[in-house]
Coordinates of C-alpha atoms in Angstrom, one line a residue:
X49 CA 60.0 -10.1 24.5
X50 CA 57.4 -7.8 25.9
X51 CA 53.7 -8.8 26.1
X52 CA 51.4 -5.8 25.8
X53 CA 47.8 -6.3 26.7
X54 CA 45.9 -4.7 23.9
X55 CA 46.9 -3.4 20.4
X56 CA 44.6 -1.0 18.6
X57 CA 44.9 -0.6 14.8
X58 CA 42.8 2.1 13.0
X59 CA 43.6 4.8 10.5
X60 CA 41.1 7.1 12.4
X61 CA 43.1 8.9 15.0
X62 CA 40.0 9.8 17.0
X63 CA 39.0 6.2 17.4
X64 CA 42.5 5.2 18.5
X65 CA 42.5 8.1 21.0
X66 CA 39.1 7.2 22.5
X67 CA 39.9 3.5 22.9
X68 CA 43.4 4.1 24.2
X69 CA 42.2 6.5 26.9
X70 CA 39.2 4.2 27.9
X71 CA 41.4 1.1 28.1
X72 CA 44.1 2.9 30.0
X73 CA 41.5 4.0 32.6
X74 CA 40.5 0.3 33.0
X75 CA 44.2 -0.6 33.7
X76 CA 45.1 -2.1 30.3
X77 CA 48.5 -1.6 28.7
X78 CA 47.7 -0.2 25.2
X79 CA 49.6 0.4 22.0
X80 CA 48.0 2.1 19.0
X81 CA 48.9 1.9 15.3
X82 CA 47.6 3.9 12.3
X83 CA 48.1 1.0 9.8
X84 CA 48.5 -2.8 9.6
X85 CA 52.0 -2.3 8.3
X86 CA 53.0 -0.5 11.6
X87 CA 51.4 -3.3 13.6
X88 CA 53.2 -6.1 11.7
X89 CA 56.6 -4.4 12.2
X90 CA 55.9 -4.2 15.9
X91 CA 55.0 -7.9 15.9
X92 CA 58.6 -8.7 15.2
X93 CA 59.5 -7.5 18.7
X94 CA 56.4 -8.5 20.8
X95 CA 52.8 -9.5 20.7
X96 CA 49.5 -8.4 22.3
X97 CA 47.1 -10.4 24.3
X98 CA 44.3 -9.0 22.2
X99 CA 44.3 -7.2 18.8
X100 CA 41.5 -4.8 18.0
X101 CA 41.6 -3.7 14.3
X102 CA 39.5 -1.7 11.8
X103 CA 38.6 -3.8 8.8
X104 CA 39.1 -1.2 6.0
X105 CA 42.3 0.9 6.1
X106 CA 44.7 2.3 3.6
X107 CA 47.2 -0.4 2.7
X108 CA 46.6 -3.8 4.2
X109 CA 43.1 -4.4 5.5
X110 CA 42.0 -5.7 8.8
X111 CA 41.3 -9.1 7.3
X112 CA 44.8 -9.3 5.9
X113 CA 46.2 -8.3 9.3
X114 CA 43.9 -11.0 10.9
X115 CA 45.4 -13.6 8.5
X116 CA 48.9 -12.6 9.4
X117 CA 48.1 -13.0 13.1
X118 CA 46.6 -16.4 12.4
X119 CA 49.9 -17.4 10.9
X120 CA 52.3 -15.8 13.2
X121 CA 50.4 -15.5 16.5
X122 CA 47.5 -18.1 16.1
X123 CA 46.6 -17.8 19.8
X124 CA 45.8 -14.1 19.8
X125 CA 42.1 -13.1 19.9
X126 CA 41.3 -10.6 17.2
X127 CA 38.3 -8.2 17.4
X128 CA 37.4 -6.7 14.0
X129 CA 35.8 -3.2 13.9
X130 CA 34.0 -1.9 10.8
X131 CA 31.9 1.1 9.9
X132 CA 30.4 -0.8 7.0
X133 CA 27.1 -2.5 8.2
X134 CA 27.2 -5.3 5.6
X135 CA 27.2 -9.0 5.7
X136 CA 30.6 -9.5 3.9
X137 CA 32.5 -7.7 6.7
X138 CA 30.9 -10.0 9.4
X139 CA 31.5 -13.2 7.4
X140 CA 35.0 -12.3 6.4
X141 CA 35.8 -11.5 10.1
X142 CA 34.4 -14.8 11.4
X143 CA 35.8 -16.9 8.6
X144 CA 39.2 -15.3 9.2
X145 CA 39.0 -16.5 12.8
X146 CA 38.0 -13.3 14.5
X147 CA 37.1 -13.5 18.1
X148 CA 34.2 -11.0 17.6
X149 CA 32.8 -8.5 15.1
X150 CA 32.3 -5.0 16.4
X151 CA 30.2 -2.6 14.2
X152 CA 30.7 1.1 14.4
X153 CA 29.4 3.2 16.1
X154 CA 29.9 0.9 19.1
X155 CA 28.9 1.4 22.8
X156 CA 32.2 2.1 24.5
X157 CA 31.5 0.3 27.8
X158 CA 30.3 -2.8 25.8
X159 CA 33.5 -2.6 23.6
X160 CA 35.7 -2.5 26.7
X161 CA 33.8 -5.4 28.3
X162 CA 34.3 -7.4 25.0
X163 CA 38.0 -6.7 25.0
X164 CA 38.2 -7.7 28.7
X165 CA 36.5 -11.0 27.8
X166 CA 38.9 -11.5 24.9
X167 CA 41.9 -11.1 27.2
X168 CA 40.5 -13.8 29.5
X169 CA 39.4 -16.3 26.9
X170 CA 41.4 -18.4 24.4
X171 CA 41.2 -17.5 20.7
X172 CA 39.2 -19.4 18.3
X173 CA 41.0 -20.9 15.3
X174 CA 39.3 -21.0 11.9
X175 CA 40.4 -21.2 8.3
X176 CA 41.0 -17.8 6.8
X177 CA 38.8 -17.0 3.9
X178 CA 38.2 -13.7 2.2
X179 CA 35.3 -12.5 0.1
X180 CA 36.5 -9.0 -0.8
X181 CA 34.9 -7.3 -3.7
X182 CA 31.7 -9.3 -3.7
X183 CA 28.3 -7.6 -4.0
X184 CA 26.6 -6.8 -0.8
X185 CA 24.0 -9.4 0.0
X186 CA 22.2 -7.8 2.9
X187 CA 22.4 -4.4 4.7
X188 CA 21.5 -3.4 8.2
X189 CA 22.8 -1.5 11.2
X190 CA 19.9 -2.5 13.5
X191 CA 20.9 -4.8 16.4
X192 CA 18.5 -7.5 15.2
X193 CA 20.2 -7.6 11.7
X194 CA 23.7 -7.5 13.3
X195 CA 22.7 -10.7 15.2
X196 CA 21.7 -12.3 11.9
X197 CA 25.1 -11.4 10.3
X198 CA 26.9 -12.8 13.3
X199 CA 24.9 -16.0 13.1
X200 CA 25.7 -16.5 9.4
X201 CA 29.4 -15.9 10.3
X202 CA 29.3 -18.5 13.0
X203 CA 27.6 -21.0 10.8
X204 CA 29.9 -20.5 7.9
X205 CA 31.9 -23.7 8.5
X206 CA 28.9 -25.8 9.3
X207 CA 26.3 -27.8 7.3
X208 CA 23.7 -27.9 10.1
X209 CA 20.0 -27.7 9.2
X210 CA 18.6 -24.2 9.6
X211 CA 15.0 -22.9 10.0
X212 CA 14.5 -19.3 9.0
X213 CA 11.4 -17.5 10.2
X214 CA 10.0 -14.1 9.4
X215 CA 7.3 -12.2 7.6
X216 CA 7.0 -12.3 3.8
X217 CA 9.5 -10.0 2.1
X218 CA 12.1 -9.9 5.0
X219 CA 14.7 -11.6 2.9
X220 CA 14.6 -15.3 4.0
X221 CA 16.0 -16.6 0.6
X222 CA 18.8 -14.0 0.8
X223 CA 19.8 -15.4 4.2
X224 CA 19.6 -19.0 2.8
X225 CA 21.8 -18.1 -0.1
X226 CA 24.3 -16.4 2.2
X227 CA 24.4 -19.5 4.4
X228 CA 25.2 -21.6 1.3
X229 CA 27.6 -19.1 -0.1
X230 CA 29.6 -19.0 3.1
X231 CA 29.6 -22.7 3.8
X232 CA 31.8 -25.6 2.8
X233 CA 29.2 -26.5 0.1
X234 CA 29.6 -23.1 -1.7
X235 CA 31.1 -24.9 -4.8
X236 CA 28.0 -27.1 -5.3
X237 CA 24.4 -26.2 -6.3
X238 CA 22.0 -24.0 -4.4
X239 CA 18.4 -25.2 -5.3
X240 CA 15.4 -23.3 -4.1
X241 CA 11.8 -24.6 -4.1
X242 CA 8.7 -22.7 -2.9
X243 CA 6.5 -25.5 -1.6
X244 CA 3.5 -23.2 -1.5
X245 CA 3.8 -22.3 -5.2
X246 CA 3.8 -25.9 -6.5
X247 CA 0.5 -27.7 -7.0
X248 CA -0.1 -30.4 -4.4
X249 CA -0.1 -33.3 -6.9
X250 CA 3.2 -32.2 -8.5
X251 CA 5.1 -31.3 -5.4
X252 CA 6.3 -34.9 -4.7
X253 CA 7.7 -35.2 -8.2
X254 CA 9.4 -31.8 -7.9
X255 CA 11.1 -32.9 -4.6
X256 CA 12.0 -36.4 -5.4
X257 CA 11.8 -36.8 -9.2
X258 CA 9.9 -39.5 -11.1
X259 CA 10.6 -42.5 -13.3
X260 CA 9.4 -42.7 -16.9
X261 CA 5.8 -43.8 -17.0
X262 CA 5.2 -43.1 -13.3
X263 CA 2.0 -41.1 -14.2
X264 CA 0.3 -39.7 -17.3
X265 CA 2.7 -37.3 -19.0
X266 CA 5.8 -38.7 -17.4
X267 CA 7.5 -39.4 -20.7
X268 CA 11.0 -39.6 -19.4
X269 CA 12.9 -39.9 -16.1
X270 CA 13.3 -36.7 -14.2
X271 CA 15.6 -35.8 -11.4
X272 CA 14.0 -34.1 -8.4
X273 CA 15.3 -31.1 -6.4
X274 CA 17.1 -33.4 -3.9
X275 CA 19.2 -35.0 -6.6
X276 CA 19.8 -31.6 -8.2
X277 CA 21.1 -30.3 -4.9
X278 CA 23.4 -33.3 -4.2
X279 CA 26.5 -32.0 -2.4
X280 CA 25.0 -28.6 -2.0
X281 CA 22.0 -26.9 -0.4
X282 CA 18.2 -27.3 -0.8
X283 CA 16.2 -24.3 0.3
X284 CA 12.5 -25.2 1.0
X285 CA 10.6 -21.9 1.3
X286 CA 7.1 -21.8 3.0
X287 CA 7.7 -25.2 4.5
X288 CA 4.6 -24.6 6.7
X289 CA 2.3 -25.2 3.7
X290 CA 3.8 -28.6 2.8
X291 CA 1.1 -31.4 2.7
X292 CA 1.1 -33.9 5.5
X293 CA 2.0 -36.9 3.3
X294 CA 5.1 -35.1 2.0
X295 CA 6.0 -34.0 5.5
X296 CA 6.4 -37.8 6.3
X297 CA 8.6 -38.4 3.3
X298 CA 10.7 -35.3 4.0
X299 CA 11.2 -36.5 7.6
X300 CA 12.6 -39.8 6.4
X301 CA 15.0 -38.1 4.0
X302 CA 16.3 -35.9 6.8
X303 CA 16.6 -38.9 9.1
X304 CA 18.6 -41.3 6.8
X305 CA 19.2 -39.4 3.6
X306 CA 17.2 -41.9 1.5
X307 CA 14.2 -41.5 -0.8
X308 CA 12.4 -42.9 -3.8
X309 CA 11.5 -41.3 -7.1
X310 CA 7.8 -41.3 -7.9
X311 CA 7.1 -44.7 -9.5
X312 CA 10.6 -45.9 -8.6
X313 CA 11.7 -48.9 -6.5
X314 CA 15.4 -48.2 -6.2
X315 CA 16.3 -46.2 -3.1
X316 CA 18.2 -43.0 -3.9
X317 CA 20.6 -41.1 -1.7
X318 CA 21.6 -37.4 -1.7
X319 CA 24.0 -35.5 0.4
X320 CA 22.0 -32.3 0.9
X321 CA 21.9 -29.6 3.5
X322 CA 18.3 -28.5 4.0
X323 CA 17.5 -24.9 4.9
X324 CA 13.8 -24.3 5.5
X325 CA 11.8 -21.1 5.8
X326 CA 8.3 -20.0 6.7
X327 CA 6.3 -16.9 7.7
X328 CA 3.9 -19.1 9.8
X329 CA 4.0 -20.0 13.4
X330 CA 5.0 -23.7 13.1
X331 CA 4.4 -24.4 16.8
X332 CA 0.8 -23.3 16.3
X333 CA 0.5 -25.4 13.1
X334 CA 1.7 -28.4 15.2
X335 CA -1.0 -27.7 17.8
X336 CA -3.6 -27.5 15.0
X337 CA -2.4 -30.9 13.6
X338 CA -1.3 -29.3 10.4
X339 CA 2.5 -29.9 10.8
X340 CA 4.4 -32.8 12.2
X341 CA 6.0 -32.2 15.5
X342 CA 8.9 -34.5 14.8
X343 CA 9.6 -32.8 11.5
X344 CA 9.6 -29.4 13.3
X345 CA 12.2 -30.7 15.7
X346 CA 14.3 -32.1 12.8
X347 CA 14.2 -28.8 11.0
X348 CA 14.6 -26.6 14.1
X349 CA 18.3 -27.3 14.8
X350 CA 19.2 -23.7 14.4
X351 CA 16.5 -21.0 14.1
X352 CA 17.1 -17.6 12.6
X353 CA 14.4 -15.0 13.0
X354 CA 14.4 -12.1 10.5
X355 CA 13.0 -8.9 11.9
X356 CA 10.2 -7.0 10.0
X357 CA 11.3 -3.8 8.4
X358 CA 9.0 -1.8 10.8
X359 CA 11.2 -3.2 13.7
X360 CA 14.3 -1.7 12.2
X361 CA 13.3 1.6 10.9
X362 CA 16.8 2.9 11.4
X363 CA 17.8 0.8 8.4
X364 CA 15.3 2.4 6.0
X365 CA 17.7 5.3 5.0
X366 CA 20.5 2.8 4.3
X367 CA 18.3 0.4 2.4
X368 CA 16.6 3.1 0.4
X369 CA 19.9 4.6 -0.7
X370 CA 21.1 1.2 -1.8
X371 CA 17.9 0.3 -3.7
X372 CA 17.8 3.8 -5.4
X373 CA 21.4 3.3 -6.5
X374 CA 20.7 -0.2 -7.7
X375 CA 17.7 0.9 -9.7
X376 CA 19.7 3.7 -11.3
X377 CA 22.4 1.3 -12.4
X378 CA 19.8 -1.0 -13.9
X379 CA 18.2 1.8 -15.8
X380 CA 21.4 3.6 -16.7
X381 CA 20.6 6.9 -14.9
X382 CA 21.6 9.0 -11.9
X383 CA 20.5 7.7 -8.5
X384 CA 17.6 9.8 -7.1
X385 CA 17.7 11.1 -3.5
X386 CA 15.0 11.3 -0.8
X387 CA 14.2 14.6 0.8
X388 CA 14.1 14.7 4.6
X389 CA 10.3 14.8 4.6
X390 CA 10.1 11.8 2.2
X391 CA 12.4 9.8 4.4
X392 CA 10.3 10.6 7.5
X393 CA 7.2 9.3 5.7
X394 CA 9.0 6.1 4.7
X395 CA 10.3 5.6 8.2
X396 CA 6.8 6.1 9.6
X397 CA 5.2 3.6 7.1
X398 CA 4.4 0.1 8.4
X399 CA 5.8 -1.7 5.4
X400 CA 3.6 -4.8 5.4
X401 CA 5.7 -6.1 2.4
X402 CA 8.9 -5.4 4.3
X403 CA 12.2 -5.0 2.4
X404 CA 10.8 -6.4 -0.8
X405 CA 8.1 -3.7 -0.8
X406 CA 10.8 -1.0 -0.1
X407 CA 12.9 -2.2 -3.0
X408 CA 9.8 -2.1 -5.3
X409 CA 9.0 1.4 -4.1
X410 CA 12.5 2.6 -4.9
X411 CA 12.3 1.1 -8.3
X412 CA 8.9 2.8 -8.8
X413 CA 10.4 6.1 -7.7
X414 CA 13.4 5.8 -10.0
X415 CA 10.9 5.6 -12.9
X416 CA 8.0 7.8 -11.8
X417 CA 9.5 10.6 -9.6
X418 CA 9.7 13.8 -11.6
X419 CA 13.0 15.2 -10.2
X420 CA 16.3 14.0 -8.8
X421 CA 15.2 14.8 -5.3
X422 CA 12.1 12.8 -4.2
X423 CA 9.7 14.8 -2.1
X424 CA 6.9 13.4 0.1
X425 CA 4.3 14.4 -2.5
X426 CA 6.2 12.1 -5.0
X427 CA 5.7 9.0 -3.0
X428 CA 3.1 6.4 -4.0
X429 CA -0.4 7.3 -2.8
X430 CA -0.8 4.2 -0.7
X431 CA 2.2 5.2 1.4
X432 CA 1.2 8.9 1.7
X433 CA -2.4 8.0 2.7
X434 CA -1.3 5.5 5.3
X435 CA 1.0 7.9 7.2
X436 CA -0.1 10.8 9.5
X437 CA 0.8 14.0 7.6
X438 CA 2.2 15.5 10.8
X439 CA 5.2 13.1 10.4
X440 CA 6.2 15.0 7.3
X441 CA 6.3 18.5 8.9
X442 CA 7.5 17.5 12.4
X443 CA 11.2 17.2 13.1
X444 CA 14.2 19.3 12.1
X445 CA 15.4 19.7 8.5
X446 CA 18.2 17.4 7.4
X447 CA 19.9 16.4 4.2
X448 CA 18.1 13.8 2.0
X449 CA 19.3 10.2 1.6
X450 CA 22.4 10.3 -0.5
X451 CA 22.5 14.1 -0.3
X452 CA 25.2 16.0 1.5
X453 CA 24.1 19.1 3.4
X454 CA 24.5 22.5 1.7
X455 CA 26.7 25.0 3.5
X456 CA 24.6 27.7 5.3
X457 CA 21.4 25.7 5.0
X458 CA 18.6 26.3 7.6
X459 CA 18.8 23.3 9.9
X460 CA 15.4 23.6 11.5
X461 CA 13.3 24.9 8.7
X462 CA 10.9 22.0 8.6
X463 CA 10.2 21.9 12.3
X464 CA 6.6 22.8 12.9
X465 CA 6.1 24.0 9.3
X466 CA 3.4 23.0 6.9
X467 CA 3.6 22.9 3.1
X468 CA 3.5 26.7 3.0
X469 CA 6.5 27.1 5.3
X470 CA 4.7 28.7 8.3
X471 CA 4.8 27.2 11.7
X472 CA 1.6 25.9 13.4
X473 CA 1.6 29.1 15.5
X474 CA 1.4 31.2 12.4
X475 CA 4.9 32.6 12.9
X476 CA 7.9 32.1 10.7
X477 CA 9.7 28.8 11.6
X478 CA 13.1 28.6 13.3
X479 CA 14.9 29.3 10.1
X480 CA 13.8 32.9 10.4
X481 CA 15.9 33.2 13.5
X482 CA 18.9 31.7 11.8
X483 CA 18.5 34.1 8.9
X484 CA 18.3 37.1 11.2
X485 CA 21.3 35.8 13.1
X486 CA 23.2 35.6 9.9
X487 CA 22.4 39.2 9.1
X488 CA 23.4 40.4 12.6
X489 CA 26.6 38.4 12.6
X490 CA 27.7 36.4 15.6
X491 CA 31.2 35.4 16.5
X492 CA 33.0 34.0 19.5
X493 CA 31.7 36.9 21.6
X494 CA 28.3 37.0 20.1
X495 CA 26.4 35.1 22.8
X496 CA 24.4 38.1 23.8
X497 CA 23.1 38.8 20.3
X498 CA 22.2 35.1 19.9
X499 CA 20.3 35.0 23.2
X500 CA 18.4 38.2 22.3
X501 CA 17.3 36.6 19.0
X502 CA 16.2 33.5 20.9
X503 CA 14.3 35.6 23.4
X504 CA 12.6 37.5 20.6
X505 CA 11.6 34.2 18.9
X506 CA 10.2 32.7 22.1
X507 CA 8.2 35.9 22.8
X508 CA 6.7 35.8 19.3
X509 CA 5.7 32.2 19.7
X510 CA 4.1 32.8 23.0
X511 CA 2.2 35.8 21.8
X512 CA 1.0 33.9 18.8
X513 CA -0.7 31.3 21.1
X514 CA -3.2 33.9 22.4
X515 CA -4.7 34.0 25.9
X516 CA -3.1 32.1 28.7
X517 CA -2.7 28.9 26.7
X518 CA -2.7 25.4 28.0
X519 CA 0.1 23.6 29.8
X520 CA 0.2 21.2 26.9
X521 CA 0.7 24.0 24.4
X522 CA 3.6 25.4 26.4
X523 CA 5.1 21.9 26.7
X524 CA 5.0 21.5 22.9
X525 CA 6.7 24.8 22.4
X526 CA 9.5 24.0 24.8
X527 CA 10.0 20.6 23.4
X528 CA 10.1 21.9 19.8
X529 CA 12.5 24.7 20.5
X530 CA 14.8 22.3 22.5
X531 CA 14.8 19.8 19.6
X532 CA 15.6 22.6 17.2
X533 CA 18.4 23.9 19.3
X534 CA 20.0 20.5 19.8
X535 CA 19.6 19.6 16.1
X536 CA 21.3 22.9 15.1
X537 CA 24.2 22.4 17.4
X538 CA 24.8 18.8 16.6
X539 CA 24.3 19.2 12.8
X540 CA 26.8 22.2 12.7
X541 CA 29.4 20.2 14.7
X542 CA 29.0 17.2 12.3
X543 CA 29.4 19.5 9.3
X544 CA 32.5 21.1 10.9
X545 CA 34.1 17.6 11.5
X546 CA 33.0 16.2 8.1
X547 CA 30.6 13.8 9.7
X548 CA 33.0 12.3 12.2
X549 CA 30.9 11.6 15.3
X550 CA 33.7 11.1 17.8
X551 CA 35.3 14.4 16.8
X552 CA 32.0 16.2 17.0
X553 CA 31.3 14.8 20.4
X554 CA 34.7 15.8 21.7
X555 CA 34.3 19.3 20.4
X556 CA 30.9 19.7 22.0
X557 CA 32.0 18.1 25.3
X558 CA 29.5 15.2 25.2
X559 CA 30.0 11.5 25.0
X560 CA 30.0 9.3 21.9
X561 CA 26.9 7.4 23.1
X562 CA 25.1 10.7 23.7
X563 CA 25.7 12.1 20.3
X564 CA 24.7 8.8 18.6
X565 CA 21.5 8.7 20.7
X566 CA 20.7 12.3 19.9
X567 CA 21.2 11.8 16.1
X568 CA 18.7 8.9 16.3
X569 CA 16.2 10.8 18.4
X570 CA 16.4 13.9 16.2
X571 CA 16.3 11.9 13.0
X572 CA 19.5 13.5 11.8
X573 CA 21.5 12.0 9.0
X574 CA 25.3 12.3 8.5
X575 CA 26.8 13.4 5.2
X576 CA 26.7 10.6 2.7
X577 CA 29.9 8.6 3.0
X578 CA 30.9 10.2 6.3
X579 CA 32.8 8.0 8.7
X580 CA 30.8 6.7 11.7

């Protein structure tokens, strides 16, 4: 029986090729398969030290392949790759016993180092559990959100107390529900209580319940949230606002699981996992004498920090598309799309209300925007007035959120152009050069015609500046034309490869990391649904 070092399973030939070549250069023995079925047939004759598999492929999925390895080769570390930046993929991978979760696009050196570590370390074993087909709970490609997804996956078989911190609207309750949903307590109740929303004199009864006659109006015995959550999870939101006397009672429950109903004398017990959340700095509240230090230590077993939306602006396009589609389903219409300029405004906005505010904005746009494509002028006034208008006109043109590019479109038409379509220098924007090039016709041997058009455009831009011009003005022109050139080349390559970044990078002769960085810097968007 042979023992190969690394097996790669992915239906994307370009991903298999890149990983195979990179691993071979590092001295690994590699076998690559286009499907889980091929891999499982090979498993009858041998086994790898490490399996690296895509999660979604025609036929059997990566999760099913992972489960087969857990049964037949339980000691093999499995690394799951996915182009879908969603929580379900991460949780399914970890609950299935995966060694690590690798979202696409990945940094190739980091991926090789992860595979190297997997070869050296023993595999983790965990019960296989699949949650295919469930609705997405959270979305995010930003590194900070990927860390949250990984944490939820790692905590999926635990009932440890968790403290979630983050600004209002970042999705703390979503995380709490995900922790419950992917825990051994998933079959029991999830009970949520916002401690800041309950009047101070009623909060104790809400938490612990009361006996009949305990106070005026208590006409019957009532079970509190702890009893309602018995066997499940109790989510205490805005824990930083809890009154001091109730902090003491909560500390005792967390310590020994025992409490009394209001007006009661019989001790009660409840098997409850507590997840707390706050937007406040609890350490500062402790220094101010407003929060018990021992309660903080009791709650702060595992802390998850949710990033503000302004800290992960790269996720705004993904989230906006999701919320626009969700609103369209709710209202029974077609999902609206964001124009490139509208998306730039949303990405430049500070979002004090975070993801919740973005979702409400998308719901507002679904109802109020006059056309299917939402332009910058259609956005709510408070957003337009808070963003520098230059953000709208700067940057190269790109397809809107949820909108595939149109063949033959002008890639750089928006760069330096105002609402009237003229550039800041008063000349026609870069799209004029493209239009002239289209008329002249350029082919494989048309480099001279192309360079002449470029020379003519640069000369026109310099002449329009008047006088000698400042060094800063020249620098802006050079930077703008360079951005337009790079955007045009990369965008055309992506269109040619149907959005496949690896293929585009190979055809252009640049690295995968380079094209990913350029797409981010130039604010380009791939075709909707394109593989990453």
